Coordinates of C-alpha atoms in Angstrom, one line a residue:
X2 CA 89.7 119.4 102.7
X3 CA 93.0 117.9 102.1
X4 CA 92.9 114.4 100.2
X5 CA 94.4 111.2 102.1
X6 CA 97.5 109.6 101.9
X7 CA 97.5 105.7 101.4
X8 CA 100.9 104.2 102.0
X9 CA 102.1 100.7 100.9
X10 CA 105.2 98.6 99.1
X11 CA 105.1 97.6 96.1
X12 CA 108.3 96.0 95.7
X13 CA 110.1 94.2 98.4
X14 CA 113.4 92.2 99.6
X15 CA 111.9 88.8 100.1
X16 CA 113.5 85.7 100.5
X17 CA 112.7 85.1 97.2
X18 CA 114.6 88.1 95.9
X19 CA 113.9 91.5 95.2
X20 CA 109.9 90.8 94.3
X21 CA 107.8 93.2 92.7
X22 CA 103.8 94.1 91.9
X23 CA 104.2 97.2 90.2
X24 CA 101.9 96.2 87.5
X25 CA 99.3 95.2 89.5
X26 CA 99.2 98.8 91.1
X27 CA 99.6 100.5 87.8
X28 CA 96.7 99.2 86.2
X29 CA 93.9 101.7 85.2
X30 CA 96.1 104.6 84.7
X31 CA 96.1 106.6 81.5
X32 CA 99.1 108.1 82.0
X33 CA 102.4 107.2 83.4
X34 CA 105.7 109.0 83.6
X35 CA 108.4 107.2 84.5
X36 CA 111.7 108.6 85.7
X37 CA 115.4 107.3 84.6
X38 CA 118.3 108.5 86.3
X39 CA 121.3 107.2 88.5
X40 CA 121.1 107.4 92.7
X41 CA 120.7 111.2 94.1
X42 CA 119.0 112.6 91.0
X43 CA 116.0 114.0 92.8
X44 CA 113.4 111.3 91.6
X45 CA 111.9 110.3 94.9
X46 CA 112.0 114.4 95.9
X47 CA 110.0 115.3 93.1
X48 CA 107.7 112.1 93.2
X49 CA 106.8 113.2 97.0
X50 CA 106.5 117.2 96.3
X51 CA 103.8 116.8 93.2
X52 CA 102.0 114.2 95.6
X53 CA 101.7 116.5 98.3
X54 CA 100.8 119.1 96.1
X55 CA 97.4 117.0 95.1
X56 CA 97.1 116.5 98.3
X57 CA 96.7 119.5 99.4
X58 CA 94.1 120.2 96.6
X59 CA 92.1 117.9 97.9
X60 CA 92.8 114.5 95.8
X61 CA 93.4 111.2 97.8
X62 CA 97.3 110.2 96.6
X63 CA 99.1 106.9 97.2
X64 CA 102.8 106.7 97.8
X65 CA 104.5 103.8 96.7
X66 CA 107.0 103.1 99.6
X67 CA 111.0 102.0 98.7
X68 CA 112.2 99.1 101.1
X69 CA 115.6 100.3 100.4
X70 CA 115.8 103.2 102.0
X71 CA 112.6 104.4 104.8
X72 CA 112.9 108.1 103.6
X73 CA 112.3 107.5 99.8
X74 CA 109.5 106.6 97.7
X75 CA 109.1 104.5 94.4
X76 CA 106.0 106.2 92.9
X77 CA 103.2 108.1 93.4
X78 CA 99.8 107.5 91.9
X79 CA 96.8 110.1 91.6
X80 CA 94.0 107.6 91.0
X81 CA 91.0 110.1 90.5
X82 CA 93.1 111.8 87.7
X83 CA 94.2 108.2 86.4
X84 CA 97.9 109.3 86.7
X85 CA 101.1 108.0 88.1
X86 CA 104.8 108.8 88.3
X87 CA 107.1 105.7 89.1
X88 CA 111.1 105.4 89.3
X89 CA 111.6 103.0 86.6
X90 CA 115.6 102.7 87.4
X91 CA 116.9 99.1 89.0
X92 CA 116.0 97.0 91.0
X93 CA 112.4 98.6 89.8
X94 CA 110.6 97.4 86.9
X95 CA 112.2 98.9 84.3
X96 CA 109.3 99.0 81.7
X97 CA 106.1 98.7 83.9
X98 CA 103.3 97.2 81.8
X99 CA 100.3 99.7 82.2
X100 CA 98.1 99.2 79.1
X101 CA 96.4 101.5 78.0
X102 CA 98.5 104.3 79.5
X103 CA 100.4 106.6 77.9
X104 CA 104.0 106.2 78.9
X105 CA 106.8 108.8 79.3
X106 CA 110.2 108.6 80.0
X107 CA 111.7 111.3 81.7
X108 CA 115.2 111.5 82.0
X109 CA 116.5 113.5 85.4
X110 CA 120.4 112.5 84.4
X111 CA 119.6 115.5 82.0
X112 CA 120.6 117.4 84.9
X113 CA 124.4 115.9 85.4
X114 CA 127.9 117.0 84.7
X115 CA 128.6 113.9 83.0
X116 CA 132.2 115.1 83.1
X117 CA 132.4 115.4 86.9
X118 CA 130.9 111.7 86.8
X119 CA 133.4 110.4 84.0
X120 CA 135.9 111.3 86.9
X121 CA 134.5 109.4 89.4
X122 CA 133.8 106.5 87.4
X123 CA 135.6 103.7 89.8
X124 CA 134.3 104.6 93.0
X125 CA 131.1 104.5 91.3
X126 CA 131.4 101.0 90.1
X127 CA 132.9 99.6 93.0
X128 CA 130.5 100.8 95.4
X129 CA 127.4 100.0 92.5
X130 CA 129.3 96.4 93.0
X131 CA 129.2 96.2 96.8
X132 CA 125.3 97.2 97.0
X133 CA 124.7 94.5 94.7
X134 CA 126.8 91.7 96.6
X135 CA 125.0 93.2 99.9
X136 CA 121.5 92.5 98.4
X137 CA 122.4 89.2 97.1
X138 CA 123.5 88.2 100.8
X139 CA 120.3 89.9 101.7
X140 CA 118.3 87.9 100.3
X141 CA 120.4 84.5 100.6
X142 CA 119.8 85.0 104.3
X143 CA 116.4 86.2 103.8
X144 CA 115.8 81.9 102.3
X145 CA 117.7 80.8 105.4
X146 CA 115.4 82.4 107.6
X147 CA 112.0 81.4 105.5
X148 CA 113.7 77.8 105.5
X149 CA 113.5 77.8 109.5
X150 CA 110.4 79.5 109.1
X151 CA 109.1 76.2 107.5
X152 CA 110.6 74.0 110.5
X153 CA 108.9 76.5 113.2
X154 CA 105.2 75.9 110.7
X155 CA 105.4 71.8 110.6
X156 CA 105.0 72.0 114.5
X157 CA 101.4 73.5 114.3
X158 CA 100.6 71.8 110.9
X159 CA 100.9 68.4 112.2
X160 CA 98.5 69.9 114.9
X161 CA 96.0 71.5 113.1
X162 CA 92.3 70.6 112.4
X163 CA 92.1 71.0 108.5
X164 CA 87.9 70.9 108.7
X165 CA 88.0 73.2 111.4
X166 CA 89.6 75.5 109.2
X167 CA 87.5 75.0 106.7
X168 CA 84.8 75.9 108.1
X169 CA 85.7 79.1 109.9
X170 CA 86.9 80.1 106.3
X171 CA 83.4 79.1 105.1
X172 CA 81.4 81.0 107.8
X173 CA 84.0 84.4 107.4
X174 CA 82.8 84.2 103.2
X175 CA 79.4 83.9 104.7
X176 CA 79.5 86.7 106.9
X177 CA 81.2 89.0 104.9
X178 CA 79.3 88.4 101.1
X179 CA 76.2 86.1 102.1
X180 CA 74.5 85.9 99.1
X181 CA 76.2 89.3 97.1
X182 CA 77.1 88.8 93.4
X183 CA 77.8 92.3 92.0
X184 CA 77.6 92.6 88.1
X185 CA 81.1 94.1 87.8
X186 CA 84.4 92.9 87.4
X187 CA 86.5 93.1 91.0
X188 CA 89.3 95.2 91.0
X189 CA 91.7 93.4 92.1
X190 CA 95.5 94.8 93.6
X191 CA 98.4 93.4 94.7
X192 CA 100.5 94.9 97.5
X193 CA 102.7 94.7 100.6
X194 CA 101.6 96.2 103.7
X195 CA 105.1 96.0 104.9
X196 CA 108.9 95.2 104.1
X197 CA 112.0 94.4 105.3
X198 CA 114.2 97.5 105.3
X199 CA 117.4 98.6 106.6
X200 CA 115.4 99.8 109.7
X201 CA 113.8 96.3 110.3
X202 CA 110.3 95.5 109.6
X203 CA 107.9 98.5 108.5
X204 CA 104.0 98.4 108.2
X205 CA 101.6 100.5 107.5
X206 CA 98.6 98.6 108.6
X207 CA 97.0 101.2 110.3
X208 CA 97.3 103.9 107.9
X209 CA 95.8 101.2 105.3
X210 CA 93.1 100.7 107.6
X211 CA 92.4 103.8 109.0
X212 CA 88.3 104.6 108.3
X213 CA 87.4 101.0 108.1
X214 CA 84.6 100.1 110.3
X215 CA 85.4 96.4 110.2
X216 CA 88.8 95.1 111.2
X217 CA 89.2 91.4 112.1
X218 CA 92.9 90.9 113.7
X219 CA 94.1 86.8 112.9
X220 CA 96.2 85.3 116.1
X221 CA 97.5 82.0 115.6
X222 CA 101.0 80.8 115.4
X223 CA 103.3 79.8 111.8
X224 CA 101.5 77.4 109.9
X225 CA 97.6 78.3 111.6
X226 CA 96.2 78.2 108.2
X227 CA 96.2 82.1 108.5
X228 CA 97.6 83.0 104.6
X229 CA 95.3 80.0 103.2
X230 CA 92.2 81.2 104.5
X231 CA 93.0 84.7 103.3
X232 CA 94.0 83.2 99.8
X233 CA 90.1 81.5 99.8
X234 CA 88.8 85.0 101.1
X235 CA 90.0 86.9 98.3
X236 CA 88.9 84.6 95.6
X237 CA 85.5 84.2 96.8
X238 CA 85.8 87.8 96.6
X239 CA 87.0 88.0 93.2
X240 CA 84.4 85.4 91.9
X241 CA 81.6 87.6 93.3
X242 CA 82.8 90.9 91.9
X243 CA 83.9 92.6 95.1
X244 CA 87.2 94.9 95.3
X245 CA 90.0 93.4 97.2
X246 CA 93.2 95.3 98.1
X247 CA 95.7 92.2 98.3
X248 CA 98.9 92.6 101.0
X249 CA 101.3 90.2 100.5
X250 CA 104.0 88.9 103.0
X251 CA 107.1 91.2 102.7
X252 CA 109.6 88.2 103.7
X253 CA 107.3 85.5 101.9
X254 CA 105.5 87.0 99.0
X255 CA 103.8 83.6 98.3
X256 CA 102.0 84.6 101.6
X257 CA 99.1 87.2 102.1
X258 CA 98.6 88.9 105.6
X259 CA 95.9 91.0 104.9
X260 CA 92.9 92.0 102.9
X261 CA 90.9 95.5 102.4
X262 CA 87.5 95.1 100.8
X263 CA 86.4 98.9 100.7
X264 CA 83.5 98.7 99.5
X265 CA 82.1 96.4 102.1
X266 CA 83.9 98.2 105.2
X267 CA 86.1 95.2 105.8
X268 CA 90.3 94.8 107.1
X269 CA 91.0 90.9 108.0
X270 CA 94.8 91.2 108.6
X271 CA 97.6 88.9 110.2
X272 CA 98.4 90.9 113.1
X273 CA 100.9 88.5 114.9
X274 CA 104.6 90.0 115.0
X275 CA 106.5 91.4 112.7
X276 CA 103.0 93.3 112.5
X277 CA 101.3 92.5 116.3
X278 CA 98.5 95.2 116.3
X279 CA 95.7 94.8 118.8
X280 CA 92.1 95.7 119.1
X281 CA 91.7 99.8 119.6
X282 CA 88.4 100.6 118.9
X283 CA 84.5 99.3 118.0
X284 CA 84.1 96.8 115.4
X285 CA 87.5 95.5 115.7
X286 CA 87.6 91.8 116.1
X287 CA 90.1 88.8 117.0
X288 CA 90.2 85.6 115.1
X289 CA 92.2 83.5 117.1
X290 CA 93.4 80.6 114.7
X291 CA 95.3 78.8 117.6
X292 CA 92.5 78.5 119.9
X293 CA 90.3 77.6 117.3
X294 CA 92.1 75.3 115.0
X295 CA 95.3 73.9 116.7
X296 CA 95.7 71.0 119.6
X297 CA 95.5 72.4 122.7
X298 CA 98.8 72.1 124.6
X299 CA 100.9 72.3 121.0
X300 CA 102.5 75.6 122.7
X301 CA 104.0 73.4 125.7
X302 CA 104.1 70.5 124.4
X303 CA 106.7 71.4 121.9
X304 CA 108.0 74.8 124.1
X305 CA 111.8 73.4 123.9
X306 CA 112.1 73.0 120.2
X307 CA 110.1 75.9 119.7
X308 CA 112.0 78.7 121.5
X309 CA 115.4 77.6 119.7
X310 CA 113.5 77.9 116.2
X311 CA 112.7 81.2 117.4
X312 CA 116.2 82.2 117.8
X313 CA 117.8 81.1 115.0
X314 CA 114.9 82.5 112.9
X315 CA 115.4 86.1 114.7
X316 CA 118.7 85.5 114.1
X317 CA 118.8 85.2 111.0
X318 CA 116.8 88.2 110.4
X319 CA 119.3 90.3 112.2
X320 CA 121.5 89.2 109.9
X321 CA 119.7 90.1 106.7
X322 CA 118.8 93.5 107.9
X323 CA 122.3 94.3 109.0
X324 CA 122.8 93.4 105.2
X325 CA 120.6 95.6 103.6
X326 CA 121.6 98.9 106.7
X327 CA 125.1 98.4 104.5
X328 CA 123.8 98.2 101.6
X329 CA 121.6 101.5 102.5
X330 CA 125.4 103.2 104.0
X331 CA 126.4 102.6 100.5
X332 CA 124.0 103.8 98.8
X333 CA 124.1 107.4 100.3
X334 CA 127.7 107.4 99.5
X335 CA 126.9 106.8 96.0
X336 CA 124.2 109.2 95.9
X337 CA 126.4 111.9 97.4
X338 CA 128.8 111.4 94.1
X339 CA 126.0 111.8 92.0
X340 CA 124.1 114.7 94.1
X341 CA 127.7 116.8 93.8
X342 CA 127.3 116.2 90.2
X343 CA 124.0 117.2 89.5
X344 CA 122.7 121.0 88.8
X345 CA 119.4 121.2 90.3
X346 CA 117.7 123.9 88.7
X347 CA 117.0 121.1 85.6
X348 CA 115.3 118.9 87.9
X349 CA 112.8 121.7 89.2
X350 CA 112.4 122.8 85.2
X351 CA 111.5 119.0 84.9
X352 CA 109.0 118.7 87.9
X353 CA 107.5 121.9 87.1
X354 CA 107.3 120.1 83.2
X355 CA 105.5 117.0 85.1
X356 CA 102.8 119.2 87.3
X357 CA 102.2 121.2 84.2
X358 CA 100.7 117.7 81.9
X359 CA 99.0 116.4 84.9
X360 CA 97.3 120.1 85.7
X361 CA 96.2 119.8 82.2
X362 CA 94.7 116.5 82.2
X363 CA 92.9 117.2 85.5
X364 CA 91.7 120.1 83.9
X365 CA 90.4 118.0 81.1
X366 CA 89.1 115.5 83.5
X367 CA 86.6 118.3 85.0
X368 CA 85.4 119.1 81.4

Protein backbone atom coordinates (compact mmCIF):
# COMPACT_ATOMS: atom_id res chain seq x y z
CA UNK A 1 0.00 0.00 0.00
CA UNK A 2 1.35 3.29 -0.92
CA UNK A 3 1.39 5.93 2.02
CA UNK A 4 -0.75 9.31 1.45
CA UNK A 5 0.24 12.56 0.50
CA UNK A 6 -1.01 15.57 2.66
CA UNK A 7 -0.50 18.85 1.00
CA UNK A 8 -0.62 22.33 2.61
CA UNK A 9 1.42 26.04 2.85
CA UNK A 10 3.29 26.76 5.30
CA UNK A 11 4.49 30.08 4.41
CA UNK A 12 2.51 32.46 2.45
CA UNK A 13 2.25 36.14 0.66
CA UNK A 14 -0.25 37.77 2.96
CA UNK A 15 -1.10 41.17 3.22
CA UNK A 16 0.87 41.21 6.01
CA UNK A 17 4.04 40.15 4.22
CA UNK A 18 5.61 37.06 3.49
CA UNK A 19 4.11 35.09 6.78
CA UNK A 20 5.43 31.95 7.94
CA UNK A 21 4.43 28.75 10.44
CA UNK A 22 7.28 26.66 9.77
CA UNK A 23 7.89 26.03 13.37
CA UNK A 24 4.64 25.03 14.12
CA UNK A 25 4.87 22.22 11.45
CA UNK A 26 8.34 21.22 12.55
CA UNK A 27 7.59 20.43 15.92
CA UNK A 28 8.14 16.74 17.01
CA UNK A 29 10.72 15.89 14.60
CA UNK A 30 14.10 14.43 15.66
CA UNK A 31 15.78 15.16 12.81
CA UNK A 32 15.87 17.94 10.32
CA UNK A 33 18.03 18.69 7.38
CA UNK A 34 17.85 21.72 6.01
CA UNK A 35 19.09 22.73 2.66
CA UNK A 36 21.13 26.09 1.68
CA UNK A 37 21.73 27.03 -1.71
CA UNK A 38 20.87 29.89 -4.35
CA UNK A 39 17.61 29.50 -6.98
CA UNK A 40 17.91 26.28 -9.42
CA UNK A 41 20.08 24.17 -7.08
CA UNK A 42 17.89 21.11 -7.10
CA UNK A 43 16.44 21.60 -3.40
CA UNK A 44 12.78 21.27 -4.15
CA UNK A 45 13.81 18.18 -6.84
CA UNK A 46 15.31 16.29 -4.24
CA UNK A 47 12.85 17.30 -1.37
CA UNK A 48 9.94 15.75 -3.75
CA UNK A 49 12.00 12.57 -5.05
CA UNK A 50 12.96 11.24 -1.26
CA UNK A 51 9.16 11.95 -0.45
CA UNK A 52 7.87 10.01 -3.12
CA UNK A 53 10.26 7.41 -2.38
CA UNK A 54 8.54 6.86 1.32
CA UNK A 55 5.63 7.00 -0.33
CA UNK A 56 5.91 4.43 -2.20
CA UNK A 57 7.12 2.28 0.77
CA UNK A 58 4.26 2.79 2.29
CA UNK A 59 4.74 5.93 4.80
CA UNK A 60 2.07 8.77 4.82
CA UNK A 61 4.47 12.05 3.70
CA UNK A 62 3.53 15.73 3.75
CA UNK A 63 4.70 18.23 1.31
CA UNK A 64 5.11 21.54 2.29
CA UNK A 65 3.77 23.60 -0.73
CA UNK A 66 5.97 27.06 -2.02
CA UNK A 67 3.45 29.95 -2.84
CA UNK A 68 6.09 31.28 -5.08
CA UNK A 69 6.13 29.09 -7.58
CA UNK A 70 3.01 26.06 -8.01
CA UNK A 71 5.61 23.45 -9.19
CA UNK A 72 8.03 23.61 -6.15
CA UNK A 73 7.91 22.55 -2.65
CA UNK A 74 9.39 24.02 0.71
CA UNK A 75 9.80 20.81 2.70
CA UNK A 76 8.90 17.49 3.15
CA UNK A 77 8.18 15.84 6.42
CA UNK A 78 8.09 11.91 7.18
CA UNK A 79 6.13 12.15 10.43
CA UNK A 80 6.17 8.23 11.38
CA UNK A 81 10.05 8.41 11.08
CA UNK A 82 10.01 11.94 12.94
CA UNK A 83 12.01 13.40 10.00
CA UNK A 84 11.94 16.36 7.82
CA UNK A 85 13.90 18.08 5.06
CA UNK A 86 13.06 21.94 4.65
CA UNK A 87 14.72 24.70 2.23
CA UNK A 88 16.04 26.97 4.80
CA UNK A 89 17.15 29.76 1.96
CA UNK A 90 15.05 33.22 1.95
CA UNK A 91 12.23 34.24 2.24
CA UNK A 92 12.03 30.73 4.38
CA UNK A 93 12.92 30.62 7.87
CA UNK A 94 16.33 30.52 7.81
CA UNK A 95 17.00 28.71 11.22
CA UNK A 96 13.74 26.84 11.87
CA UNK A 97 13.32 26.31 15.62
CA UNK A 98 12.64 22.38 15.98
CA UNK A 99 13.76 21.48 19.61
CA UNK A 100 14.74 18.62 20.18
CA UNK A 101 15.80 17.79 16.57
CA UNK A 102 18.94 17.28 15.35
CA UNK A 103 19.69 19.88 12.71
CA UNK A 104 21.82 19.67 9.55
CA UNK A 105 22.76 21.88 7.08
CA UNK A 106 23.33 20.78 3.85
CA UNK A 107 24.85 22.87 1.46
CA UNK A 108 23.65 22.05 -2.50
CA UNK A 109 25.86 25.28 -3.75
CA UNK A 110 28.62 22.56 -3.18
CA UNK A 111 27.65 21.61 -6.50
CA UNK A 112 28.42 25.14 -8.42
CA UNK A 113 31.06 26.58 -10.60
CA UNK A 114 31.48 29.51 -8.47
CA UNK A 115 33.58 30.89 -11.30
CA UNK A 116 30.85 30.62 -13.99
CA UNK A 117 28.68 32.50 -11.26
CA UNK A 118 31.48 35.25 -10.33
CA UNK A 119 30.80 36.00 -14.09
CA UNK A 120 27.41 36.55 -13.89
CA UNK A 121 27.44 38.40 -10.82
CA UNK A 122 25.25 41.67 -12.14
CA UNK A 123 22.57 39.99 -13.80
CA UNK A 124 22.32 38.10 -10.74
CA UNK A 125 21.87 41.06 -8.47
CA UNK A 126 19.73 42.95 -10.55
CA UNK A 127 17.26 40.45 -11.17
CA UNK A 128 17.72 39.21 -7.04
CA UNK A 129 16.74 43.15 -6.79
CA UNK A 130 13.61 43.15 -9.03
CA UNK A 131 12.06 39.91 -7.33
CA UNK A 132 12.37 41.66 -4.16
CA UNK A 133 10.79 45.09 -5.28
CA UNK A 134 7.97 42.74 -7.07
CA UNK A 135 7.21 41.03 -3.62
CA UNK A 136 7.27 44.20 -1.83
CA UNK A 137 4.51 45.59 -4.35
CA UNK A 138 2.99 42.28 -3.75
CA UNK A 139 2.25 42.54 -0.66
CA UNK A 140 1.64 46.42 -0.50
CA UNK A 141 -1.32 45.59 -2.79
CA UNK A 142 -2.10 42.52 -0.93
CA UNK A 143 -2.92 45.52 2.43
CA UNK A 144 -4.95 47.52 -0.16
CA UNK A 145 -7.06 44.79 -0.92
CA UNK A 146 -7.48 43.43 2.97
CA UNK A 147 -8.13 47.22 3.69
CA UNK A 148 -11.39 47.06 1.27
CA UNK A 149 -11.76 43.74 2.58
CA UNK A 150 -12.53 45.52 5.97
CA UNK A 151 -15.12 48.08 4.24
CA UNK A 152 -16.96 44.98 2.32
CA UNK A 153 -16.97 43.21 6.46
CA UNK A 154 -18.54 46.49 8.41
CA UNK A 155 -21.66 45.97 6.08
CA UNK A 156 -22.58 42.55 7.64
CA UNK A 157 -21.09 43.40 11.09
CA UNK A 158 -23.39 46.18 11.67
CA UNK A 159 -25.90 43.44 10.73
CA UNK A 160 -25.11 40.63 12.61
CA UNK A 161 -26.75 39.01 15.77
CA UNK A 162 -23.65 38.65 18.15
CA UNK A 163 -25.78 36.01 20.61
CA UNK A 164 -26.94 34.26 17.74
CA UNK A 165 -23.44 33.57 17.02
CA UNK A 166 -22.68 32.74 20.15
CA UNK A 167 -24.75 30.19 20.45
CA UNK A 168 -24.39 28.36 17.22
CA UNK A 169 -20.58 28.33 18.31
CA UNK A 170 -21.75 26.93 21.64
CA UNK A 171 -24.01 24.14 20.23
CA UNK A 172 -21.04 23.17 17.31
CA UNK A 173 -18.44 22.71 20.79
CA UNK A 174 -21.30 20.72 22.09
CA UNK A 175 -21.78 18.60 19.20
CA UNK A 176 -18.46 17.93 18.38
CA UNK A 177 -16.70 17.32 22.28
CA UNK A 178 -19.89 17.06 24.58
CA UNK A 179 -18.50 16.23 27.65
CA UNK A 180 -14.69 14.71 26.21
CA UNK A 181 -11.64 15.74 28.18
CA UNK A 182 -8.72 13.55 27.05
CA UNK A 183 -5.70 13.25 29.45
CA UNK A 184 -3.22 14.35 26.82
CA UNK A 185 -1.84 17.41 25.65
CA UNK A 186 -3.50 18.49 21.99
CA UNK A 187 -1.32 18.62 19.28
CA UNK A 188 -1.74 21.55 17.98
CA UNK A 189 -0.53 22.84 14.10
CA UNK A 190 -0.59 25.75 12.34
CA UNK A 191 -1.06 25.92 8.53
CA UNK A 192 -2.51 27.40 5.35
CA UNK A 193 -4.84 25.40 3.34
CA UNK A 194 -4.20 27.78 0.47
CA UNK A 195 -2.05 30.85 -0.89
CA UNK A 196 -1.85 33.36 -3.19
CA UNK A 197 0.52 32.39 -6.01
CA UNK A 198 1.45 33.49 -9.27
CA UNK A 199 -1.44 31.28 -10.58
CA UNK A 200 -4.09 32.97 -8.33
CA UNK A 201 -5.55 31.33 -5.33
CA UNK A 202 -4.56 27.52 -4.66
CA UNK A 203 -6.25 25.12 -2.14
CA UNK A 204 -5.97 21.98 -1.15
CA UNK A 205 -9.07 21.56 0.87
CA UNK A 206 -10.04 18.50 -0.55
CA UNK A 207 -6.86 16.65 -0.45
CA UNK A 208 -6.81 17.82 3.40
CA UNK A 209 -10.03 16.41 3.83
CA UNK A 210 -10.17 13.56 1.85
CA UNK A 211 -11.21 10.37 4.43
CA UNK A 212 -12.98 12.53 6.85
CA UNK A 213 -16.40 11.41 7.51
CA UNK A 214 -17.50 14.74 8.88
CA UNK A 215 -17.17 17.89 6.84
CA UNK A 216 -19.24 20.99 7.73
CA UNK A 217 -18.99 23.72 4.80
CA UNK A 218 -19.44 27.65 6.51
CA UNK A 219 -21.49 30.08 3.94
CA UNK A 220 -21.95 33.45 5.09
CA UNK A 221 -20.64 36.60 3.67
CA UNK A 222 -17.16 38.88 5.02
CA UNK A 223 -17.59 39.67 8.49
CA UNK A 224 -20.34 36.50 9.28
CA UNK A 225 -18.39 35.71 12.43
CA UNK A 226 -16.99 32.76 10.36
CA UNK A 227 -13.01 33.02 11.53
CA UNK A 228 -14.18 33.92 15.21
CA UNK A 229 -16.18 30.93 15.72
CA UNK A 230 -13.41 28.81 14.33
CA UNK A 231 -10.81 30.68 16.61
CA UNK A 232 -13.42 29.50 19.85
CA UNK A 233 -13.64 25.94 18.11
CA UNK A 234 -10.08 25.36 18.22
CA UNK A 235 -9.43 26.41 21.72
CA UNK A 236 -12.14 24.57 23.20
CA UNK A 237 -10.34 22.00 21.42
CA UNK A 238 -7.11 22.67 22.75
CA UNK A 239 -8.40 23.09 26.38
CA UNK A 240 -9.93 19.53 26.12
CA UNK A 241 -6.85 17.79 24.77
CA UNK A 242 -8.09 17.15 21.18
CA UNK A 243 -5.69 17.50 17.99
CA UNK A 244 -6.51 20.34 15.83
CA UNK A 245 -4.90 20.91 12.41
CA UNK A 246 -5.17 24.83 12.20
CA UNK A 247 -5.55 26.53 8.41
CA UNK A 248 -4.96 29.95 8.40
CA UNK A 249 -6.19 32.62 5.78
CA UNK A 250 -3.55 32.75 2.98
CA UNK A 251 -4.39 36.68 2.28
CA UNK A 252 -5.20 37.38 6.12
CA UNK A 253 -3.16 35.10 8.35
CA UNK A 254 -4.86 36.65 11.39
CA UNK A 255 -7.86 34.65 9.94
CA UNK A 256 -8.56 30.81 10.11
CA UNK A 257 -10.81 29.07 7.43
CA UNK A 258 -10.66 25.76 8.45
CA UNK A 259 -10.05 23.15 11.09
CA UNK A 260 -9.15 19.16 10.91
CA UNK A 261 -9.82 17.36 14.23
CA UNK A 262 -8.66 13.74 13.10
CA UNK A 263 -9.14 12.10 15.75
CA UNK A 264 -12.83 12.84 16.05
CA UNK A 265 -13.55 12.62 12.14
CA UNK A 266 -14.23 16.27 11.81
CA UNK A 267 -13.40 19.19 8.70
CA UNK A 268 -15.42 22.61 9.58
CA UNK A 269 -13.98 24.85 6.72
CA UNK A 270 -14.83 28.29 5.14
CA UNK A 271 -15.81 27.20 1.85
CA UNK A 272 -17.07 30.69 0.31
CA UNK A 273 -14.72 31.85 -2.69
CA UNK A 274 -11.48 31.95 -3.06
CA UNK A 275 -12.18 28.29 -1.76
CA UNK A 276 -16.22 27.75 -2.73
CA UNK A 277 -16.43 23.90 -2.34
CA UNK A 278 -19.90 22.33 -1.97
CA UNK A 279 -21.48 19.34 -0.40
CA UNK A 280 -20.33 15.96 -2.48
CA UNK A 281 -21.04 13.22 -0.40
CA UNK A 282 -22.73 11.77 3.09
CA UNK A 283 -21.97 13.56 6.17
CA UNK A 284 -21.11 16.66 4.55
CA UNK A 285 -22.96 19.62 6.04
CA UNK A 286 -23.73 23.45 5.43
CA UNK A 287 -23.49 26.02 8.11
CA UNK A 288 -24.96 28.94 6.66
CA UNK A 289 -23.71 31.97 8.81
CA UNK A 290 -25.87 34.48 6.76
CA UNK A 291 -29.05 32.87 7.04
CA UNK A 292 -28.49 32.21 10.47
CA UNK A 293 -26.81 35.21 11.96
CA UNK A 294 -27.17 38.26 9.63
CA UNK A 295 -30.49 40.66 8.94
CA UNK A 296 -32.36 39.37 6.45
CA UNK A 297 -32.42 41.72 3.30
CA UNK A 298 -28.57 42.96 4.25
CA UNK A 299 -27.68 41.40 0.59
CA UNK A 300 -30.24 43.99 -1.13
CA UNK A 301 -30.37 46.32 1.07
CA UNK A 302 -26.85 47.38 0.58
CA UNK A 303 -26.53 45.50 -3.20
CA UNK A 304 -25.17 48.96 -4.69
CA UNK A 305 -22.24 49.56 -2.38
CA UNK A 306 -21.66 46.06 -2.23
CA UNK A 307 -20.97 45.03 -5.86
CA UNK A 308 -18.45 48.15 -6.24
CA UNK A 309 -16.52 46.81 -3.04
CA UNK A 310 -16.39 43.69 -4.87
CA UNK A 311 -14.62 45.22 -7.75
CA UNK A 312 -12.19 47.14 -6.46
CA UNK A 313 -11.33 44.25 -3.99
CA UNK A 314 -10.96 41.72 -7.20
CA UNK A 315 -9.16 44.31 -8.50
CA UNK A 316 -6.88 44.63 -6.42
CA UNK A 317 -6.06 41.09 -6.32
CA UNK A 318 -5.46 41.08 -10.01
CA UNK A 319 -3.10 43.35 -9.30
CA UNK A 320 -1.07 41.57 -6.61
CA UNK A 321 -1.05 38.29 -8.53
CA UNK A 322 0.18 39.90 -11.69
CA UNK A 323 2.95 41.07 -9.16
CA UNK A 324 4.04 38.01 -7.89
CA UNK A 325 3.54 35.99 -12.03
CA UNK A 326 6.61 38.66 -12.50
CA UNK A 327 8.14 38.07 -9.77
CA UNK A 328 7.80 34.12 -10.61
CA UNK A 329 9.17 35.16 -14.71
CA UNK A 330 12.17 36.35 -12.78
CA UNK A 331 12.76 33.94 -10.86
CA UNK A 332 13.18 31.21 -13.56
CA UNK A 333 15.49 33.48 -15.25
CA UNK A 334 17.59 33.60 -12.28
CA UNK A 335 17.37 29.98 -11.72
CA UNK A 336 18.38 29.23 -15.32
CA UNK A 337 21.91 31.30 -14.44
CA UNK A 338 22.35 29.23 -11.57
CA UNK A 339 21.03 25.72 -13.17
CA UNK A 340 23.88 26.38 -16.12
CA UNK A 341 26.23 26.71 -13.32
CA UNK A 342 25.60 23.82 -11.39
CA UNK A 343 27.09 20.12 -11.95
CA UNK A 344 24.46 17.80 -11.07
CA UNK A 345 26.03 14.70 -10.27
CA UNK A 346 26.95 16.48 -6.57
CA UNK A 347 23.38 17.01 -5.93
CA UNK A 348 22.38 13.25 -6.64
CA UNK A 349 25.75 12.19 -4.32
CA UNK A 350 23.95 14.63 -1.72
CA UNK A 351 20.35 13.22 -1.99
CA UNK A 352 21.58 9.71 -2.11
CA UNK A 353 23.70 11.10 1.33
CA UNK A 354 20.15 12.33 2.69
CA UNK A 355 18.06 8.88 1.87
CA UNK A 356 20.96 6.99 3.26
CA UNK A 357 20.62 8.79 7.27
CA UNK A 358 16.95 8.65 7.08
CA UNK A 359 16.97 4.70 5.83
CA UNK A 360 19.12 4.29 8.86
CA UNK A 361 17.02 5.87 11.34
CA UNK A 362 13.87 4.12 10.00
CA UNK A 363 15.80 1.18 10.29
CA UNK A 364 16.41 2.10 13.88
CA UNK A 365 12.92 3.09 14.44
CA UNK A 366 11.68 -0.71 13.59
CA UNK A 367 14.26 -2.03 16.26
Amino acid sequence: MAGKIKNYFAGGNTARGFHNLYDSNLQGLDRLFILKGGPGTGKSSLMKKIGHEWIEKGYNVEFLHCSSDNNSIDGVLIPVLKVGIVDGTAPHVIEPKAPGAVEEYINLGEAWNARALAVQKKPIQQLTDQISQLFQKAYATFKEALEIHDDWEKIYINSMDFNKADQLTRKLIDSFFGKMKLNKTADVRHRFLGAATPKGAVDFVPNLTEGIPKRYFIKGRPGSGKSTMLKKLAAAAEERGVDVEVYHCGFDPNSLDMLIFRELGVAIFDSTAPHEYFPSRDGDEIIDMYEILIDPGTDDLFAEIISKIAARYKSKMTEATSYLAKAKELHDELEAIYIAAMDFSVVEGIQAKIAEEIKELAEASHH
